[in-house]
């Protein structure tokens, strides 16, 4: 479905053309990737995030790469990954983006342990744990879904045993990689919407809609009427 979404939709585009819907056609063309610029793989079974990443090993090959979990929408200027690339260009190794989460939500995420000042913009990561039991998280800094990793991770994922939730966890493989290579944490400043929760998904829709001038002018009065009843 995702591959098709980014491909030419012949019937749809032909219908739009025959009905002179040039604006919609232009929009489709603008978001279509250039031929040959995307590659896809399949995770045949839902065995965990670590397993999903491992399924891309042949596409990535022997070079550092970025992971963006698409259910985490992040808004900032410059973008989160740009900020991370800057840190990576200075320090190399592995870079992950983190931000603070309230105590009662740490069990929903991967949580890092850091060396030095927790409030700094960047820090060395000294440990990490996937979905710690409530009350046991080492910090409030959660892994928010953007990573720059070295290809060594694939060797570790290959033999990674199942962890939290009975799944092959990327966090566990990163913990093993931490014994071999440095990990830098970057504190992300911006807005993050976790679309893995219903309320996060709804909030993201509203936030992005309010950024669109035309939509915002229709949406604002509707929202304020709802909030006032
Ligand atoms: C995954 C990661 C977790 C991270 C989270 C961010 O968990 O395993 O470390 O904090 O994404 O969304 P999932 O959301 O797949 O349970």
mmCIF file with all atom_site columns, N, CA, C and O and ligand atoms in Angstrom, residues 48-50 69 71-72 108-111 129-131 142-147 167 169-171 174 194 196, ligand 1:
data_model
loop_
_atom_site.group_PDB
_atom_site.id
_atom_site.type_symbol
_atom_site.label_atom_id
_atom_site.label_alt_id
_atom_site.label_comp_id
_atom_site.label_asym_id
_atom_site.label_entity_id
_atom_site.label_seq_id
_atom_site.pdbx_PDB_ins_code
_atom_site.Cartn_x
_atom_site.Cartn_y
_atom_site.Cartn_z
_atom_site.occupancy
_atom_site.B_iso_or_equiv
_atom_site.pdbx_formal_charge
_atom_site.auth_seq_id
_atom_site.auth_comp_id
_atom_site.auth_asym_id
_atom_site.auth_atom_id
_atom_site.pdbx_PDB_model_num
ATOM   1   N N  . UNK A 1 48  ? 9.076  -7.368 15.914 1.00 0.00 ? 48  UNK A N  1
ATOM   2   C CA . UNK A 1 48  ? 9.656  -6.278 16.704 1.00 0.00 ? 48  UNK A CA 1
ATOM   3   C C  . UNK A 1 48  ? 10.405 -5.286 15.832 1.00 0.00 ? 48  UNK A C  1
ATOM   4   O O  . UNK A 1 48  ? 10.775 -5.582 14.692 1.00 0.00 ? 48  UNK A O  1
ATOM   5   N N  . UNK A 1 49  ? 10.631 -4.080 16.409 1.00 0.00 ? 49  UNK A N  1
ATOM   6   C CA . UNK A 1 49  ? 11.315 -3.013 15.666 1.00 0.00 ? 49  UNK A CA 1
ATOM   7   C C  . UNK A 1 49  ? 12.720 -3.443 15.238 1.00 0.00 ? 49  UNK A C  1
ATOM   8   O O  . UNK A 1 49  ? 13.149 -3.176 14.116 1.00 0.00 ? 49  UNK A O  1
ATOM   9   N N  . UNK A 1 50  ? 13.438 -4.120 16.145 1.00 0.00 ? 50  UNK A N  1
ATOM   10  C CA . UNK A 1 50  ? 14.805 -4.552 15.819 1.00 0.00 ? 50  UNK A CA 1
ATOM   11  C C  . UNK A 1 50  ? 14.809 -5.462 14.594 1.00 0.00 ? 50  UNK A C  1
ATOM   12  O O  . UNK A 1 50  ? 15.653 -5.334 13.698 1.00 0.00 ? 50  UNK A O  1
ATOM   13  N N  . UNK A 1 69  ? 11.142 6.726  12.739 1.00 0.00 ? 69  UNK A N  1
ATOM   14  C CA . UNK A 1 69  ? 9.893  6.006  13.002 1.00 0.00 ? 69  UNK A CA 1
ATOM   15  C C  . UNK A 1 69  ? 8.737  6.926  12.607 1.00 0.00 ? 69  UNK A C  1
ATOM   16  O O  . UNK A 1 69  ? 8.562  7.995  13.205 1.00 0.00 ? 69  UNK A O  1
ATOM   17  N N  . UNK A 1 71  ? 5.605  6.980  12.934 1.00 0.00 ? 71  UNK A N  1
ATOM   18  C CA . UNK A 1 71  ? 4.449  7.307  13.781 1.00 0.00 ? 71  UNK A CA 1
ATOM   19  C C  . UNK A 1 71  ? 4.787  8.424  14.764 1.00 0.00 ? 71  UNK A C  1
ATOM   20  O O  . UNK A 1 71  ? 3.913  8.917  15.477 1.00 0.00 ? 71  UNK A O  1
ATOM   21  N N  . UNK A 1 72  ? 6.055  8.827  14.797 1.00 0.00 ? 72  UNK A N  1
ATOM   22  C CA . UNK A 1 72  ? 6.428  9.977  15.620 1.00 0.00 ? 72  UNK A CA 1
ATOM   23  C C  . UNK A 1 72  ? 6.614  11.159 14.669 1.00 0.00 ? 72  UNK A C  1
ATOM   24  O O  . UNK A 1 72  ? 7.567  11.180 13.877 1.00 0.00 ? 72  UNK A O  1
ATOM   25  N N  . UNK A 1 108 ? 6.261  3.433  28.414 1.00 0.00 ? 108 UNK A N  1
ATOM   26  C CA . UNK A 1 108 ? 5.808  3.284  27.018 1.00 0.00 ? 108 UNK A CA 1
ATOM   27  C C  . UNK A 1 108 ? 6.942  3.387  26.008 1.00 0.00 ? 108 UNK A C  1
ATOM   28  O O  . UNK A 1 108 ? 6.714  3.198  24.809 1.00 0.00 ? 108 UNK A O  1
ATOM   29  N N  . UNK A 1 109 ? 8.145  3.711  26.466 1.00 0.00 ? 109 UNK A N  1
ATOM   30  C CA . UNK A 1 109 ? 9.223  4.070  25.530 1.00 0.00 ? 109 UNK A CA 1
ATOM   31  C C  . UNK A 1 109 ? 10.551 3.404  25.899 1.00 0.00 ? 109 UNK A C  1
ATOM   32  O O  . UNK A 1 109 ? 10.686 2.802  26.954 1.00 0.00 ? 109 UNK A O  1
ATOM   33  N N  . UNK A 1 110 ? 11.540 3.613  24.998 1.00 0.00 ? 110 UNK A N  1
ATOM   34  C CA . UNK A 1 110 ? 12.922 3.300  25.341 1.00 0.00 ? 110 UNK A CA 1
ATOM   35  C C  . UNK A 1 110 ? 13.457 4.487  26.128 1.00 0.00 ? 110 UNK A C  1
ATOM   36  O O  . UNK A 1 110 ? 13.222 5.638  25.748 1.00 0.00 ? 110 UNK A O  1
ATOM   37  N N  . UNK A 1 111 ? 14.148 4.218  27.228 1.00 0.00 ? 111 UNK A N  1
ATOM   38  C CA . UNK A 1 111 ? 14.651 5.295  28.099 1.00 0.00 ? 111 UNK A CA 1
ATOM   39  C C  . UNK A 1 111 ? 16.178 5.195  28.182 1.00 0.00 ? 111 UNK A C  1
ATOM   40  O O  . UNK A 1 111 ? 16.719 4.080  28.261 1.00 0.00 ? 111 UNK A O  1
ATOM   41  N N  . UNK A 1 129 ? 17.172 1.286  28.286 1.00 0.00 ? 129 UNK A N  1
ATOM   42  C CA . UNK A 1 129 ? 16.285 0.185  28.633 1.00 0.00 ? 129 UNK A CA 1
ATOM   43  C C  . UNK A 1 129 ? 14.964 0.374  27.890 1.00 0.00 ? 129 UNK A C  1
ATOM   44  O O  . UNK A 1 129 ? 14.450 1.494  27.799 1.00 0.00 ? 129 UNK A O  1
ATOM   45  N N  . UNK A 1 130 ? 14.458 -0.713 27.323 1.00 0.00 ? 130 UNK A N  1
ATOM   46  C CA . UNK A 1 130 ? 13.209 -0.626 26.566 1.00 0.00 ? 130 UNK A CA 1
ATOM   47  C C  . UNK A 1 130 ? 12.017 -0.833 27.495 1.00 0.00 ? 130 UNK A C  1
ATOM   48  O O  . UNK A 1 130 ? 11.942 -1.839 28.205 1.00 0.00 ? 130 UNK A O  1
ATOM   49  N N  . UNK A 1 131 ? 11.123 0.113  27.506 1.00 0.00 ? 131 UNK A N  1
ATOM   50  C CA . UNK A 1 131 ? 9.876  0.059  28.279 1.00 0.00 ? 131 UNK A CA 1
ATOM   51  C C  . UNK A 1 131 ? 10.081 -0.444 29.714 1.00 0.00 ? 131 UNK A C  1
ATOM   52  O O  . UNK A 1 131 ? 9.626  -1.538 30.082 1.00 0.00 ? 131 UNK A O  1
ATOM   53  N N  . UNK A 1 142 ? 13.342 9.975  26.931 1.00 0.00 ? 142 UNK A N  1
ATOM   54  C CA . UNK A 1 142 ? 12.912 8.844  26.104 1.00 0.00 ? 142 UNK A CA 1
ATOM   55  C C  . UNK A 1 142 ? 13.411 8.969  24.667 1.00 0.00 ? 142 UNK A C  1
ATOM   56  O O  . UNK A 1 142 ? 13.645 10.063 24.164 1.00 0.00 ? 142 UNK A O  1
ATOM   57  N N  . UNK A 1 143 ? 13.609 7.815  24.048 1.00 0.00 ? 143 UNK A N  1
ATOM   58  C CA . UNK A 1 143 ? 14.064 7.740  22.657 1.00 0.00 ? 143 UNK A CA 1
ATOM   59  C C  . UNK A 1 143 ? 12.840 8.047  21.791 1.00 0.00 ? 143 UNK A C  1
ATOM   60  O O  . UNK A 1 143 ? 11.842 7.333  21.841 1.00 0.00 ? 143 UNK A O  1
ATOM   61  N N  . UNK A 1 144 ? 12.933 9.159  21.019 1.00 0.00 ? 144 UNK A N  1
ATOM   62  C CA . UNK A 1 144 ? 11.705 9.615  20.365 1.00 0.00 ? 144 UNK A CA 1
ATOM   63  C C  . UNK A 1 144 ? 11.594 9.222  18.891 1.00 0.00 ? 144 UNK A C  1
ATOM   64  O O  . UNK A 1 144 ? 10.762 9.764  18.171 1.00 0.00 ? 144 UNK A O  1
ATOM   65  N N  . UNK A 1 145 ? 12.424 8.286  18.445 1.00 0.00 ? 145 UNK A N  1
ATOM   66  C CA . UNK A 1 145 ? 12.170 7.720  17.119 1.00 0.00 ? 145 UNK A CA 1
ATOM   67  C C  . UNK A 1 145 ? 13.032 8.230  15.982 1.00 0.00 ? 145 UNK A C  1
ATOM   68  O O  . UNK A 1 145 ? 12.678 8.079  14.816 1.00 0.00 ? 145 UNK A O  1
ATOM   69  N N  . UNK A 1 146 ? 14.178 8.838  16.299 1.00 0.00 ? 146 UNK A N  1
ATOM   70  C CA . UNK A 1 146 ? 15.128 9.255  15.255 1.00 0.00 ? 146 UNK A CA 1
ATOM   71  C C  . UNK A 1 146 ? 16.504 8.759  15.670 1.00 0.00 ? 146 UNK A C  1
ATOM   72  O O  . UNK A 1 146 ? 16.965 9.055  16.785 1.00 0.00 ? 146 UNK A O  1
ATOM   73  N N  . UNK A 1 147 ? 17.155 8.019  14.786 1.00 0.00 ? 147 UNK A N  1
ATOM   74  C CA . UNK A 1 147 ? 18.438 7.403  15.112 1.00 0.00 ? 147 UNK A CA 1
ATOM   75  C C  . UNK A 1 147 ? 19.410 7.563  13.944 1.00 0.00 ? 147 UNK A C  1
ATOM   76  O O  . UNK A 1 147 ? 18.981 7.485  12.788 1.00 0.00 ? 147 UNK A O  1
ATOM   77  N N  . UNK A 1 167 ? 9.412  -9.102 21.875 1.00 0.00 ? 167 UNK A N  1
ATOM   78  C CA . UNK A 1 167 ? 9.828  -8.681 20.532 1.00 0.00 ? 167 UNK A CA 1
ATOM   79  C C  . UNK A 1 167 ? 11.345 -8.484 20.461 1.00 0.00 ? 167 UNK A C  1
ATOM   80  O O  . UNK A 1 167 ? 11.993 -8.261 21.489 1.00 0.00 ? 167 UNK A O  1
ATOM   81  N N  . UNK A 1 169 ? 14.089 -6.242 20.084 1.00 0.00 ? 169 UNK A N  1
ATOM   82  C CA . UNK A 1 169 ? 14.096 -4.798 20.325 1.00 0.00 ? 169 UNK A CA 1
ATOM   83  C C  . UNK A 1 169 ? 15.354 -4.142 19.785 1.00 0.00 ? 169 UNK A C  1
ATOM   84  O O  . UNK A 1 169 ? 16.467 -4.607 20.031 1.00 0.00 ? 169 UNK A O  1
ATOM   85  N N  . UNK A 1 170 ? 15.165 -3.027 19.075 1.00 0.00 ? 170 UNK A N  1
ATOM   86  C CA . UNK A 1 170 ? 16.306 -2.242 18.609 1.00 0.00 ? 170 UNK A CA 1
ATOM   87  C C  . UNK A 1 170 ? 17.101 -1.725 19.805 1.00 0.00 ? 170 UNK A C  1
ATOM   88  O O  . UNK A 1 170 ? 18.335 -1.691 19.783 1.00 0.00 ? 170 UNK A O  1
ATOM   89  N N  . UNK A 1 171 ? 16.390 -1.339 20.854 1.00 0.00 ? 171 UNK A N  1
ATOM   90  C CA . UNK A 1 171 ? 17.062 -0.783 22.041 1.00 0.00 ? 171 UNK A CA 1
ATOM   91  C C  . UNK A 1 171 ? 18.059 -1.790 22.626 1.00 0.00 ? 171 UNK A C  1
ATOM   92  O O  . UNK A 1 171 ? 19.166 -1.410 23.020 1.00 0.00 ? 171 UNK A O  1
ATOM   93  N N  . UNK A 1 174 ? 21.081 -1.851 20.459 1.00 0.00 ? 174 UNK A N  1
ATOM   94  C CA . UNK A 1 174 ? 21.866 -0.621 20.628 1.00 0.00 ? 174 UNK A CA 1
ATOM   95  C C  . UNK A 1 174 ? 22.672 -0.687 21.922 1.00 0.00 ? 174 UNK A C  1
ATOM   96  O O  . UNK A 1 174 ? 23.811 -0.223 21.985 1.00 0.00 ? 174 UNK A O  1
ATOM   97  N N  . UNK A 1 194 ? 3.117  11.735 19.127 1.00 0.00 ? 194 UNK A N  1
ATOM   98  C CA . UNK A 1 194 ? 3.202  10.274 19.106 1.00 0.00 ? 194 UNK A CA 1
ATOM   99  C C  . UNK A 1 194 ? 1.888  9.723  18.556 1.00 0.00 ? 194 UNK A C  1
ATOM   100 O O  . UNK A 1 194 ? 0.906  9.578  19.277 1.00 0.00 ? 194 UNK A O  1
ATOM   101 N N  . UNK A 1 196 ? 1.220  6.880  17.767 1.00 0.00 ? 196 UNK A N  1
ATOM   102 C CA . UNK A 1 196 ? 0.935  5.533  18.247 1.00 0.00 ? 196 UNK A CA 1
ATOM   103 C C  . UNK A 1 196 ? -0.183 5.548  19.296 1.00 0.00 ? 196 UNK A C  1
ATOM   104 O O  . UNK A 1 196 ? -0.690 4.503  19.675 1.00 0.00 ? 196 UNK A O  1
HETATM 105 C C1 . LIG B 2 .   ? 9.675  2.129  19.673 1.00 0.00 ? 1   LIG B C1 1
HETATM 106 C C2 . LIG B 2 .   ? 11.031 1.924  20.352 1.00 0.00 ? 1   LIG B C2 1
HETATM 107 C C3 . LIG B 2 .   ? 11.134 2.766  21.625 1.00 0.00 ? 1   LIG B C3 1
HETATM 108 C C4 . LIG B 2 .   ? 10.863 4.231  21.285 1.00 0.00 ? 1   LIG B C4 1
HETATM 109 C C5 . LIG B 2 .   ? 9.509  4.358  20.579 1.00 0.00 ? 1   LIG B C5 1
HETATM 110 C C6 . LIG B 2 .   ? 9.287  5.780  20.098 1.00 0.00 ? 1   LIG B C6 1
HETATM 111 O O1 . LIG B 2 .   ? 8.682  1.585  20.493 1.00 0.00 ? 1   LIG B O1 1
HETATM 112 O O2 . LIG B 2 .   ? 11.204 0.562  20.639 1.00 0.00 ? 1   LIG B O2 1
HETATM 113 O O3 . LIG B 2 .   ? 12.415 2.643  22.187 1.00 0.00 ? 1   LIG B O3 1
HETATM 114 O O4 . LIG B 2 .   ? 10.884 4.996  22.465 1.00 0.00 ? 1   LIG B O4 1
HETATM 115 O O5 . LIG B 2 .   ? 9.429  3.499  19.430 1.00 0.00 ? 1   LIG B O5 1
HETATM 116 O O6 . LIG B 2 .   ? 8.010  5.856  19.530 1.00 0.00 ? 1   LIG B O6 1
HETATM 117 P P1 . LIG B 2 .   ? 7.192  1.270  19.916 1.00 0.00 ? 1   LIG B P1 1
HETATM 118 O O7 . LIG B 2 .   ? 6.520  2.588  19.771 1.00 0.00 ? 1   LIG B O7 1
HETATM 119 O O8 . LIG B 2 .   ? 7.392  0.588  18.617 1.00 0.00 ? 1   LIG B O8 1
HETATM 120 O O9 . LIG B 2 .   ? 6.547  0.413  20.949 1.00 0.00 ? 1   LIG B O9 1
#
